[in-house]
Short mmCIF file of C-alpha atoms in Angstrom, two decimals:
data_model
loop_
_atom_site.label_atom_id
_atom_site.label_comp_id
_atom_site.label_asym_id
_atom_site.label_seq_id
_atom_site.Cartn_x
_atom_site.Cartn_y
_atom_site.Cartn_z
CA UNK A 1133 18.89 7.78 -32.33
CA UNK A 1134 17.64 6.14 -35.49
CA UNK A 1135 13.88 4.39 -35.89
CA UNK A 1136 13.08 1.96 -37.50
CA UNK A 1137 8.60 1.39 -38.86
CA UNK A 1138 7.95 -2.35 -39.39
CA UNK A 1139 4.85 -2.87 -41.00
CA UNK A 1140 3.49 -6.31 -41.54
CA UNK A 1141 0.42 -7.64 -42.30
CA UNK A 1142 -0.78 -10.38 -39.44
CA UNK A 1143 -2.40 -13.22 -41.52
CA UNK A 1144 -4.81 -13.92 -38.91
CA UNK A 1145 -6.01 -10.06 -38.04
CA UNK A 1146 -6.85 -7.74 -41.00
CA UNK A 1147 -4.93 -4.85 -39.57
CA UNK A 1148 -1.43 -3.58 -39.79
CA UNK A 1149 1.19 -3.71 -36.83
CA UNK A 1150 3.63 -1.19 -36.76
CA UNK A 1151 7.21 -2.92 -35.02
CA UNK A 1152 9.36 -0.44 -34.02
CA UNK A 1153 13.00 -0.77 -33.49
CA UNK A 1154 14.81 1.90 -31.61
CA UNK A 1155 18.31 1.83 -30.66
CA UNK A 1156 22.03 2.02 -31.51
CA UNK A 1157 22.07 -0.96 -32.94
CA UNK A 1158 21.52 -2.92 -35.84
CA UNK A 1159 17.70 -3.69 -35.76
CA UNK A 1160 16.61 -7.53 -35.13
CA UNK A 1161 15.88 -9.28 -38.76
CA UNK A 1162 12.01 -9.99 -38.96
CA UNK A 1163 10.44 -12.22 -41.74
CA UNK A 1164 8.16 -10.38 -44.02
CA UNK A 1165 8.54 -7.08 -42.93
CA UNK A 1166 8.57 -3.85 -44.75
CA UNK A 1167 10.76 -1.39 -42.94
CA UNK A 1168 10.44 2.86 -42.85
CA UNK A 1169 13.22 5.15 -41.23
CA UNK A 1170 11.52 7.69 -39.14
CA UNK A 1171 13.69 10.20 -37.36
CA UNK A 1172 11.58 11.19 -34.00
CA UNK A 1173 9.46 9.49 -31.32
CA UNK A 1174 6.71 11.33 -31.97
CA UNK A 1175 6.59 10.83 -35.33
CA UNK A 1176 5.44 7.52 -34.49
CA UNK A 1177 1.36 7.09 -35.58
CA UNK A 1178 -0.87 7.05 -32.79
CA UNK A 1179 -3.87 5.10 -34.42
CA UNK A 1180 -2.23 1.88 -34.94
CA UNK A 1181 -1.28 -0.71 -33.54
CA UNK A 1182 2.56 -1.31 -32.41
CA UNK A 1183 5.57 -3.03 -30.53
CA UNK A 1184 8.45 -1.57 -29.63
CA UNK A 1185 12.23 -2.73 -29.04
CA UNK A 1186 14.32 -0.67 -27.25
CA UNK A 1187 17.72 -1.29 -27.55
CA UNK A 1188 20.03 1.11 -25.20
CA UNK A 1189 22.52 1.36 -22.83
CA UNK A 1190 20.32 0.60 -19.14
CA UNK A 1191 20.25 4.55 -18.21
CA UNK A 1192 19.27 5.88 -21.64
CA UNK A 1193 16.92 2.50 -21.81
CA UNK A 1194 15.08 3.99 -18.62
CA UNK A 1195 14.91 7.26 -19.51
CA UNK A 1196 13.06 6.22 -22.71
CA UNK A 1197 10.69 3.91 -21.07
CA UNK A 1198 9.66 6.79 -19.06
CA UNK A 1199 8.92 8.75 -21.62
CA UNK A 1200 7.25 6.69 -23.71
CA UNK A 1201 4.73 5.34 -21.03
CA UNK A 1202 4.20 9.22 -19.85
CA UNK A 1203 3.73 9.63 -24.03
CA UNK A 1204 -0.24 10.76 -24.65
CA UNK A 1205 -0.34 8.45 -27.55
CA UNK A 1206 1.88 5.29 -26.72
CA UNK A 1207 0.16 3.43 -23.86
CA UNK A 1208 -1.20 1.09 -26.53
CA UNK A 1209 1.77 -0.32 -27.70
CA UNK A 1210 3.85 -3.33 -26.68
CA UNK A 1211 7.40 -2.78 -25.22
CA UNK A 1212 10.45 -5.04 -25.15
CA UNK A 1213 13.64 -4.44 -24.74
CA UNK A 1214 16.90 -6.31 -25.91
CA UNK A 1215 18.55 -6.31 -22.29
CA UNK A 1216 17.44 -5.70 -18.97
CA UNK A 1217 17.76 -2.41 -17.41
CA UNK A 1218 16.73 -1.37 -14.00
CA UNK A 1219 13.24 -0.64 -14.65
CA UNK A 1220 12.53 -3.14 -17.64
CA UNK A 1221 11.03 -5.90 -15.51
CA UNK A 1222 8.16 -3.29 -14.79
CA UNK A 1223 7.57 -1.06 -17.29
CA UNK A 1224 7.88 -3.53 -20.39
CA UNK A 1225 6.27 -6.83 -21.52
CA UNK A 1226 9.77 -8.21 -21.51
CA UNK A 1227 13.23 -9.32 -23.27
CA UNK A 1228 12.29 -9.79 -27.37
CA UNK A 1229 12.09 -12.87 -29.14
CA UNK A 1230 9.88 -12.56 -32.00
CA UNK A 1231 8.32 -16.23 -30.79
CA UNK A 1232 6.89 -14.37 -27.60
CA UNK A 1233 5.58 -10.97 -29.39
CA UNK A 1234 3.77 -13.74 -32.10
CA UNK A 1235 2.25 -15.16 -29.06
CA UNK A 1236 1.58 -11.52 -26.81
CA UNK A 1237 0.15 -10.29 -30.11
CA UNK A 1238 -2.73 -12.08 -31.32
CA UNK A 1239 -4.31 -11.30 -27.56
CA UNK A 1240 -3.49 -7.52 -27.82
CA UNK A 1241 -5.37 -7.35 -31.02
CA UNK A 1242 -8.52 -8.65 -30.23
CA UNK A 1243 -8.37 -6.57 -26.89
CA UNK A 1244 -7.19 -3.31 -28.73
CA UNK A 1245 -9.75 -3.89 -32.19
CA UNK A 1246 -12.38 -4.43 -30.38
CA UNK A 1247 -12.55 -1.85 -27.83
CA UNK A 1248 -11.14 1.70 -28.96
CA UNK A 1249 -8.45 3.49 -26.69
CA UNK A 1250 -10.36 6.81 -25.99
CA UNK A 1251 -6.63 7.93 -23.34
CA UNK A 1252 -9.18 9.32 -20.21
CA UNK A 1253 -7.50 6.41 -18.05
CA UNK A 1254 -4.23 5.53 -20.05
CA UNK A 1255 -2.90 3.84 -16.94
CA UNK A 1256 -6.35 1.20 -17.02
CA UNK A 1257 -6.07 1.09 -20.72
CA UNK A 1258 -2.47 0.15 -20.32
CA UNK A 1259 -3.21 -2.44 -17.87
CA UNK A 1260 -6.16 -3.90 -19.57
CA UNK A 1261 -4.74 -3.98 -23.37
CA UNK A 1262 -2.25 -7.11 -21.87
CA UNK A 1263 -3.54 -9.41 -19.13
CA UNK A 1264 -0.14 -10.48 -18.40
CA UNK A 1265 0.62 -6.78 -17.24
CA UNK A 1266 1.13 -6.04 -13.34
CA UNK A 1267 1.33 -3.36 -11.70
CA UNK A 1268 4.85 -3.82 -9.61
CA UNK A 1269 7.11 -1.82 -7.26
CA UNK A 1270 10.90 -1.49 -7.29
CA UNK A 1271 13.20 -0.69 -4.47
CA UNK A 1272 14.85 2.65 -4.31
CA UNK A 1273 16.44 2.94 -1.21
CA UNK A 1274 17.03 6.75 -1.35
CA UNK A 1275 13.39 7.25 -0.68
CA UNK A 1276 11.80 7.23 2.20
CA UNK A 1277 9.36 4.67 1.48
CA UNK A 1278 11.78 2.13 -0.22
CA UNK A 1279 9.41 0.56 -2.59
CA UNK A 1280 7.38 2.95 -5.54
CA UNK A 1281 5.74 2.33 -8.64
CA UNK A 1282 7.39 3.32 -11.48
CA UNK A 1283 4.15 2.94 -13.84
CA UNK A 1284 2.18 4.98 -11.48
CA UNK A 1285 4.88 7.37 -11.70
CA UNK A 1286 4.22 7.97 -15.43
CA UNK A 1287 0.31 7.72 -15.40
CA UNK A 1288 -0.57 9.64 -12.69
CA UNK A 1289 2.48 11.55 -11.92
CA UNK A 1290 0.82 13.78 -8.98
CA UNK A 1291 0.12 10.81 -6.41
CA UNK A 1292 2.51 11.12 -4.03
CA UNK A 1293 1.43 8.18 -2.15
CA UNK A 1294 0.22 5.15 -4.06
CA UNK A 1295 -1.47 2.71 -1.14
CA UNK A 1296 -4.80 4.95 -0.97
CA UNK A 1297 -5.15 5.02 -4.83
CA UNK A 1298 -4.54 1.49 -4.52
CA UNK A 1299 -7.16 0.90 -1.88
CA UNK A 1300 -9.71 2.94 -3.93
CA UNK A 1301 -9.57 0.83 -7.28
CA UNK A 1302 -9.80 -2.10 -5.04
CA UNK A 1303 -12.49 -0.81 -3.20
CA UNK A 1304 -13.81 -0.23 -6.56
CA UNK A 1305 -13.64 -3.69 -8.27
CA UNK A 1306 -10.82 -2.43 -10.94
CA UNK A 1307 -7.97 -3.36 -9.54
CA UNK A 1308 -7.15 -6.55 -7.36
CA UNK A 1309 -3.83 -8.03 -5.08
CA UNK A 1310 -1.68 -9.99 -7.02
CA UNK A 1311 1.54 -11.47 -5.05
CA UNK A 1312 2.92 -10.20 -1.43
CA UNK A 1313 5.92 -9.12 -2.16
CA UNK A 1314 7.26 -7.78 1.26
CA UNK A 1315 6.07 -6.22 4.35
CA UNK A 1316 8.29 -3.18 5.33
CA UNK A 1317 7.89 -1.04 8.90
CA UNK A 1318 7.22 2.55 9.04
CA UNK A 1319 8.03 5.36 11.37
CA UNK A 1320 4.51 6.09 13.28
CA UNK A 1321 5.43 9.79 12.83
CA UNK A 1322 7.15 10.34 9.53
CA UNK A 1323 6.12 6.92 7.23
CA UNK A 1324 10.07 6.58 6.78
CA UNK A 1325 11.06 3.15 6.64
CA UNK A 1326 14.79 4.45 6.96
CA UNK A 1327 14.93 3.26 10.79
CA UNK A 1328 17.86 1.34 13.14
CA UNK A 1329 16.71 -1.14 15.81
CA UNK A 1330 19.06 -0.56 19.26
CA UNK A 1331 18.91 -2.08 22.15
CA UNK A 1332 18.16 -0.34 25.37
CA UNK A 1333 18.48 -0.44 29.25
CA UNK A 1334 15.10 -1.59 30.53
CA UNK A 1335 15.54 0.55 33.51
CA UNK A 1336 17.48 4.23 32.74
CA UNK A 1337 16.48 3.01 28.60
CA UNK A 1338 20.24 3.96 27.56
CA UNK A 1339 21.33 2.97 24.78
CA UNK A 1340 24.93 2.29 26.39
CA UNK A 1341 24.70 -1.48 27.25
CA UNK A 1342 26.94 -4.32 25.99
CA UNK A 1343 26.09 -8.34 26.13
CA UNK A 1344 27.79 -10.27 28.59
CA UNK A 1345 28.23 -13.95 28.46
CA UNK A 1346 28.31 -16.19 31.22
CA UNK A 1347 29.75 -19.50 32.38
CA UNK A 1348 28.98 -22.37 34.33
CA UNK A 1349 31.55 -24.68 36.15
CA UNK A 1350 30.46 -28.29 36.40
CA UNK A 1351 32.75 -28.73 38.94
CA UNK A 1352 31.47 -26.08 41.54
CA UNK A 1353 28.73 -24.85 40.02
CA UNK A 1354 29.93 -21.12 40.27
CA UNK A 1355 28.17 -19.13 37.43
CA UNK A 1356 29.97 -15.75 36.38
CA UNK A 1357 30.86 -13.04 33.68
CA UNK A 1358 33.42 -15.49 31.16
CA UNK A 1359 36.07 -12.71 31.48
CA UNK A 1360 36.66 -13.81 34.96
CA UNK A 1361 36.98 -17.55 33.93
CA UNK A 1362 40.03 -16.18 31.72
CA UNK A 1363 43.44 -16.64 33.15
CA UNK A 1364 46.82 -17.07 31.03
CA UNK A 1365 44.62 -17.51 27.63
CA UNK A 1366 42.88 -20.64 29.50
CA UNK A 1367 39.56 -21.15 31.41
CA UNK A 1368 39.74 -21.94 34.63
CA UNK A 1369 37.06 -21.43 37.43
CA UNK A 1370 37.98 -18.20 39.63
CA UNK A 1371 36.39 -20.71 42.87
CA UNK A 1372 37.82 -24.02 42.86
CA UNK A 1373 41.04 -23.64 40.24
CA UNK A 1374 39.54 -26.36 37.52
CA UNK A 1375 40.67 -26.34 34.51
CA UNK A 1376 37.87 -25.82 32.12
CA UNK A 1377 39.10 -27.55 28.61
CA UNK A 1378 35.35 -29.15 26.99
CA UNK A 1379 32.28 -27.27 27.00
CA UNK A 1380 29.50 -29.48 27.67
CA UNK A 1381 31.96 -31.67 29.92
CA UNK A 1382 33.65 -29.06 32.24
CA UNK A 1383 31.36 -26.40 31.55
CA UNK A 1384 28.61 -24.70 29.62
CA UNK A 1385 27.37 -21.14 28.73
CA UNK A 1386 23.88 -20.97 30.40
CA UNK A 1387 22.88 -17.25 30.03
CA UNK A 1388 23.94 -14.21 27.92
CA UNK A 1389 23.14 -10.71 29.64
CA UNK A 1390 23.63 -7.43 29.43
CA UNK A 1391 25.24 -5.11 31.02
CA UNK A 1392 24.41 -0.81 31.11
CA UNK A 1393 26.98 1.22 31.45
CA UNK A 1394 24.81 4.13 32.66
CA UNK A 1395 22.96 2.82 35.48
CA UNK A 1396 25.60 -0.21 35.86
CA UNK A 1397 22.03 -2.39 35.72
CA UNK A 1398 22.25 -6.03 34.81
CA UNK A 1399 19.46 -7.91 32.61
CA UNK A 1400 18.56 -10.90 31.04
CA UNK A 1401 16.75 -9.24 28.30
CA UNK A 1402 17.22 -5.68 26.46
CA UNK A 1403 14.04 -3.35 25.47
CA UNK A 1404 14.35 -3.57 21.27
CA UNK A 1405 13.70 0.63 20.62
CA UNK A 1406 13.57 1.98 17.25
CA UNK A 1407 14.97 5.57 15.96
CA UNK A 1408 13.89 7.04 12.95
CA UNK A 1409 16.88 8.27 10.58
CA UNK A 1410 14.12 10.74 9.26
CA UNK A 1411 12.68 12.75 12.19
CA UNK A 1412 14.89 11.18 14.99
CA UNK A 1413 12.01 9.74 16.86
CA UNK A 1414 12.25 7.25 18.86
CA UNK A 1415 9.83 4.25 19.79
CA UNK A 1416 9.06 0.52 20.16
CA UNK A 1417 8.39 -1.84 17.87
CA UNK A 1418 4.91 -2.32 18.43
CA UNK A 1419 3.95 1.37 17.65
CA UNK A 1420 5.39 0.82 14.26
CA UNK A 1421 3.16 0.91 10.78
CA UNK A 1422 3.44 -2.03 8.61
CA UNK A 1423 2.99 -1.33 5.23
CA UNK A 1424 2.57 -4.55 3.14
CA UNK A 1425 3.80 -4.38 -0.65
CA UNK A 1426 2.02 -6.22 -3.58
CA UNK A 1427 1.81 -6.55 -6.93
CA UNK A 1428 -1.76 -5.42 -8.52
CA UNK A 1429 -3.61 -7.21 -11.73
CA UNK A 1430 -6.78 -5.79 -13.14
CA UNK A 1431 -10.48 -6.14 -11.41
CA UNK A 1432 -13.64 -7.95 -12.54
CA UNK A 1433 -15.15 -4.51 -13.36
CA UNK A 1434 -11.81 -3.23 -15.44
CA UNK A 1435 -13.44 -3.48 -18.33
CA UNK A 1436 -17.10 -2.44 -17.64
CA UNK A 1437 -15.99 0.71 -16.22
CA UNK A 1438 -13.39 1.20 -19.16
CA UNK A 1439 -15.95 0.97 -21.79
CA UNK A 1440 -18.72 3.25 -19.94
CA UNK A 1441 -16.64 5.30 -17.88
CA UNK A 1442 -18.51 4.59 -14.48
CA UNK A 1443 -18.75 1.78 -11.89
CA UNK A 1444 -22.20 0.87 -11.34
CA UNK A 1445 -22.50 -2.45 -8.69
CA UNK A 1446 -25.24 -3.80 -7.59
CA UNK A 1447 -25.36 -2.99 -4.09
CA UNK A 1448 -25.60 -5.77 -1.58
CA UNK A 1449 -27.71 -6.63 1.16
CA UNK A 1450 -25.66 -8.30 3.39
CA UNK A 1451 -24.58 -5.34 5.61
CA UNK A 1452 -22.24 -7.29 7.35
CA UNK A 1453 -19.00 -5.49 6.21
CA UNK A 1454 -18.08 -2.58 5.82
CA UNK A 1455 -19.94 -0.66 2.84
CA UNK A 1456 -18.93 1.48 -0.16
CA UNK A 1457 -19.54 5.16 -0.15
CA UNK A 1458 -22.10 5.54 -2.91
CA UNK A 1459 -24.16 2.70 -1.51
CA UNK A 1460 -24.82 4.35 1.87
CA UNK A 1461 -24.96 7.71 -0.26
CA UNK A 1462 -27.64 6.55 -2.31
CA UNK A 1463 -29.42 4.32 0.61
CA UNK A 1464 -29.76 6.77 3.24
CA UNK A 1465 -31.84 9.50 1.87
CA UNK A 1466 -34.31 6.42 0.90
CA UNK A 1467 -34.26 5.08 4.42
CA UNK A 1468 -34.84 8.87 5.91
CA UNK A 1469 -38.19 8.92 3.79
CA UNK A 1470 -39.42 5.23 5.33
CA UNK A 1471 -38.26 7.23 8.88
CA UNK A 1472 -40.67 10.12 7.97
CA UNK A 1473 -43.38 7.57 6.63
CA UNK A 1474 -43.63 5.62 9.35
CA UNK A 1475 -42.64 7.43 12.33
CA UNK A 1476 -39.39 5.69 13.29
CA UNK A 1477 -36.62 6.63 14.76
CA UNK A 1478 -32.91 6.42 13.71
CA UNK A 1479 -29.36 7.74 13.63
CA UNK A 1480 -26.21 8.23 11.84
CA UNK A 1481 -23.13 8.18 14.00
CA UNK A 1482 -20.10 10.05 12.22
CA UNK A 1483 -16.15 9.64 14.03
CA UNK A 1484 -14.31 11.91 12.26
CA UNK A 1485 -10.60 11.09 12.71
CA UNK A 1486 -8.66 14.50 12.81
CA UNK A 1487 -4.89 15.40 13.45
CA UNK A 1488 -4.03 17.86 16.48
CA UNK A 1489 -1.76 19.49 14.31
CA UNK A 1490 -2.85 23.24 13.17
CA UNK A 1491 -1.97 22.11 9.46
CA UNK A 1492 -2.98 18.36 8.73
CA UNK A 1493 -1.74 18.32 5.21
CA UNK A 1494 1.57 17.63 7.42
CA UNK A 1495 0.10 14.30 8.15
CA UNK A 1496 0.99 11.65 5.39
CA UNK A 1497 -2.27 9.77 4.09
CA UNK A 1498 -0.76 6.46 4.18
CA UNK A 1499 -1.07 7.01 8.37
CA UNK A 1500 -4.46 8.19 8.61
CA UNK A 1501 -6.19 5.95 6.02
CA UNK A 1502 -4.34 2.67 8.23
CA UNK A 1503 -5.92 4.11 11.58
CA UNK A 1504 -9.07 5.16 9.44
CA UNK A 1505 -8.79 1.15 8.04
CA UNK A 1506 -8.65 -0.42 11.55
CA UNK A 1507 -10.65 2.08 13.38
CA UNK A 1508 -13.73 1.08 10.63
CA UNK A 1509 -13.24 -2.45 11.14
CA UNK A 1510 -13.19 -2.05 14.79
CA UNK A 1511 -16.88 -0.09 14.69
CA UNK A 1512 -18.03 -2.72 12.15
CA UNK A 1513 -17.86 -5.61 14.51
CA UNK A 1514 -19.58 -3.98 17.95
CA UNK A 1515 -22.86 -2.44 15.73
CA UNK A 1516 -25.83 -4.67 15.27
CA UNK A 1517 -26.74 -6.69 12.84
CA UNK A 1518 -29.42 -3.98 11.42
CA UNK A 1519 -27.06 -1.05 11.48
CA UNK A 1520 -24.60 0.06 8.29
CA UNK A 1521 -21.24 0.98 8.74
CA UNK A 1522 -19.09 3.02 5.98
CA UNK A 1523 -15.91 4.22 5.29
CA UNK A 1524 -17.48 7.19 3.81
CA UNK A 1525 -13.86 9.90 3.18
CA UNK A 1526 -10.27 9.37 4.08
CA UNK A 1527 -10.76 10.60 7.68
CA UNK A 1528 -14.61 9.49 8.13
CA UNK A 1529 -16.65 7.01 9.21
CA UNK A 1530 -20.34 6.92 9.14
CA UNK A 1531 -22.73 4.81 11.21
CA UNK A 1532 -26.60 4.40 10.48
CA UNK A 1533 -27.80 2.68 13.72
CA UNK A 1534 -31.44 1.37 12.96
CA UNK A 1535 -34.08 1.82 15.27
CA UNK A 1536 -32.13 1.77 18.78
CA UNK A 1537 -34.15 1.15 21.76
CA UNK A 1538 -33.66 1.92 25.31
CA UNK A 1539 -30.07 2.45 26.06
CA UNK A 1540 -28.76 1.44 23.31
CA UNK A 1541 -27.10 4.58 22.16
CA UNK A 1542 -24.98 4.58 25.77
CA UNK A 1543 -23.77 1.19 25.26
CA UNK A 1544 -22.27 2.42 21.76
CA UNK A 1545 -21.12 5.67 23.25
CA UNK A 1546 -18.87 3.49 25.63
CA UNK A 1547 -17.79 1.12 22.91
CA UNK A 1548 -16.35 4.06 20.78
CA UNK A 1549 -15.17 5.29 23.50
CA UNK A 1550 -13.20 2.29 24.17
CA UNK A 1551 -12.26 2.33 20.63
CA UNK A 1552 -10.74 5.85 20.42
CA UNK A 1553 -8.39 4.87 23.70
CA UNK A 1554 -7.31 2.20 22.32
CA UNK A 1555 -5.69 4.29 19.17
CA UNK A 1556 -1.89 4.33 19.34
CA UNK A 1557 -1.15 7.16 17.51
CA UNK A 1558 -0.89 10.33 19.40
CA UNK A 1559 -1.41 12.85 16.62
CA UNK A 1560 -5.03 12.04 15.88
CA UNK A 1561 -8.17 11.89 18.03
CA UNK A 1562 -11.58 11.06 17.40
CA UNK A 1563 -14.37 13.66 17.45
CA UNK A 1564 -18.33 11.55 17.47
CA UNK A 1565 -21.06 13.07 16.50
CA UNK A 1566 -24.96 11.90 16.34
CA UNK A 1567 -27.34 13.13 14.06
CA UNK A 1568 -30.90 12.15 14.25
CA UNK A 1569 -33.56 10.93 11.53
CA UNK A 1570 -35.97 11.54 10.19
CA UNK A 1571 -34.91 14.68 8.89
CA UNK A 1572 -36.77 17.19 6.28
CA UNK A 1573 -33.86 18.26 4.93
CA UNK A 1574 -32.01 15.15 3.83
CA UNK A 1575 -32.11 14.96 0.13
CA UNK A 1576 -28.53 14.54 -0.90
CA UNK A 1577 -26.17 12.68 1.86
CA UNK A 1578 -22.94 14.64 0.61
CA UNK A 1579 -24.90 18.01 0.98
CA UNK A 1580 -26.64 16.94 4.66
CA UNK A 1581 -23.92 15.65 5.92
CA UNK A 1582 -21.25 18.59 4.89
CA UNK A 1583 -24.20 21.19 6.09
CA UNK A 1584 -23.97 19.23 9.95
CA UNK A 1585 -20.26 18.85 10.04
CA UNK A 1586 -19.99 22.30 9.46
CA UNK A 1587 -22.69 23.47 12.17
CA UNK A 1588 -21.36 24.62 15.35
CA UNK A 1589 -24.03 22.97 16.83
CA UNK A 1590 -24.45 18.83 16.71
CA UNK A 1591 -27.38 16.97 18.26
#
């Protein structure tokens, strides 16, 4: 592997560019360029600023992206590549020309001189450092999810499932939708998207059935199975001997059925089932998960929270939707202390959504945080006005009801209740619990609330 160090001196920007070349090739001819052989990677200085070409065979081209991007000190340089390779599309800036690094360039300059790279969230620095950068999946089909992320692969290599990171930076303002690309189906009970569609007797539901085709004789009317219209390679009507020669004229083909060879049933209509390749389940269509695949660009608050580490919004007061966790962290302590100064009476519902399995860690995230999703949206419509409902952790919900008077708290106690029921997925239920204020000894919500989830006693 031979490197090539281009430095050049960029006539608008008082800073040198380092232009790498690496690859088994003859590197591209640049105008005004001072070249240095370097003879490792790594050698490569990590307080400049650089572009890379990449010029391999598409394996060894991919194996190099991945390092570089997983790299400490490279996620501030440009990438291109001379030809496509299976990951290229997403993990570079795209095929050189030197006409679209001039016009990349002058962007990532002023981004990168004016705001130094301090590597505590390469993968936002990455992001942010090009605007034209998105965040984009690739199909594998040997895994079980089809689609992954190759860039989150190599920034934050221990996220096994990428849709609730996702959801957080949304959540968060730092990272937004981009394009749908697709909208795959998952297994209810594994996540695999690895699933056949059969068709199945709506009475004994065996999978044994085969599709008939009937036909109709003008002349008689007699409607039957087509194999019985078939004599001597020719239609003709079993009842009255026509000869059927022109559909449309003679006859037509009115119905298709099926036919089970189990239960020897016959029916317009099969029941569409679905097995799972994965765990071998089997179920219908409607119990499936539908996982929708985008593309993701960077937030509004990308580059606040880049240059001061932290996300600080300004908290709303329209309590319409569904709030962020350190808004009804940092409200609910202050509305315990109105409570205790002027005598009133709340509460804070909590549905904790746990799995009836002894270990939940069997459970995949991307399952609980869509029934977690839904289940919050659900609550946030039937509460009034007044109250404030939260997604507060992966597998909780929290409910401040304000003030409720006279049976009040039954009506919600039969509109959760309603809720829960209405939850498809068998390996979670809902446990509700109500927890009145005022109360001395909330100071900090994370510490109250842990202290009466863990109580074996709940008010």
């Amino acid at each position: 592997m031979i490197l090539f160090l281009i430095v050049s001196l960029l006539g608008s920007v008082n800073i040198s560019v380092e232009l790498v070349y690496i690859g088994q090739h003859s590197q591209p001819s640049v105008k005004g360029v001072v070249v240095k052989q370097i003879s490792h990677i790594d050698e490569l200085p990590k307080d400049f600023l650089g572009c890379c070409i990449i010029d391999f065979a598409p394996v060894e081209q991919d194996v190099l992206l991945m390092a570089i991007h997983r790299h400490p000190n490279y996620c501030g340089w440009l990438l291109f590549v001379i030809q496509s390779s299976f990951l290229s599309e997403v993990l570079t800036d795209g095929i050189w020309a030197l006409s679209t690094w001039q016009s990349m360039q002058e962007a990532f300059l002023k981004r990168k001189t004016g705001f130094p790279l301090t590597g505590k969230n390469r993968f936002m620095e990455w992001l942010w450092l090009a605007p034209h950068r998105r965040v984009s999946p690739i199909k594998r089909l040997n895994n079980q999810s089809i689609y992954t992320y190759p860039v989150l692969e190599c920034y934050h290599q221990h996220i096994d499932d990428p849709q609730p990171f996702f959801h957080e930076l949304e959540k968060k303002a730092l990272l937004d939708k981009d394009k749908l690309l697709d909208k795959i189906r998952l297994c209810s009970t594994c996540q695999s998207s690895l699933l056949n569609y059969i068709e199945t007797c709506p009475h004994c539901h065996s999978i044994d059935v085969i599709e008939r085709v009937s036909l109709h004789c003008f002349t008689c009317g007699y409607v039957e199975n087509e194999s019985l219209f078939t004599r001597k390679g020719k239609l003709e009507c079993p009842k009255c001997f026509t000869q059927m020669r022109h559909i449309g004229v003679d006859y037509d083909r009115p119905l298709e059925t099926f036919f089970c060879n189990a239960c020897d049933s016959t029916f317009i209509e099969a029941n569409t089932m679905v097995r799972c390749f994965n765990c071998d389940s089997l179920s219908s269509i409607s119990s499936l998960l539908v996982n929708k695949i985008f593309t993701y660009k960077l937030g509004y608050l990308s580059e606040y929270y880049l240059r001061n580490e932290s996300v600080i919004l300004a908290p709303s007061l329209d309590f319409d939707e569904i709030i962020a966790p350190h808004y009804f962290s940092s409200i609910l302590p202050w509305l315990n202390k109105i409570a205790i100064q002027h005598k009133q009476e709340h509460y804070v519902m909590a549905l904790q959504l746990n799995s009836v399995k002894e270990n939940p860690i069997e459970e995949s995230n991307g399952t609980l945080m869509i029934l977690v999703e839904e289940l919050s949206k659900n609550v946030c419509r039937m509460i009034k006005d007044t109250d404030i409902c939260c997604h507060y952790r992966t597998d909780l919900i929290l409910v401040f009801i304000n003030m409720p008077i006279k049976d009040d708290m039954q009506l919600i106690e039969n509109k959760v209740k309603t809720l829960s029921e209405k939850i498809k997925e068998d390996s979670f239920f809902i446990e509700v619990y109500y927890f009145s204020l005022p109360d001395p000894s909330l100071i900090n919500t994370d510490i109250w609330l842990d202290c009466k989830l863990s109580s074996e006693h709940y008010e």
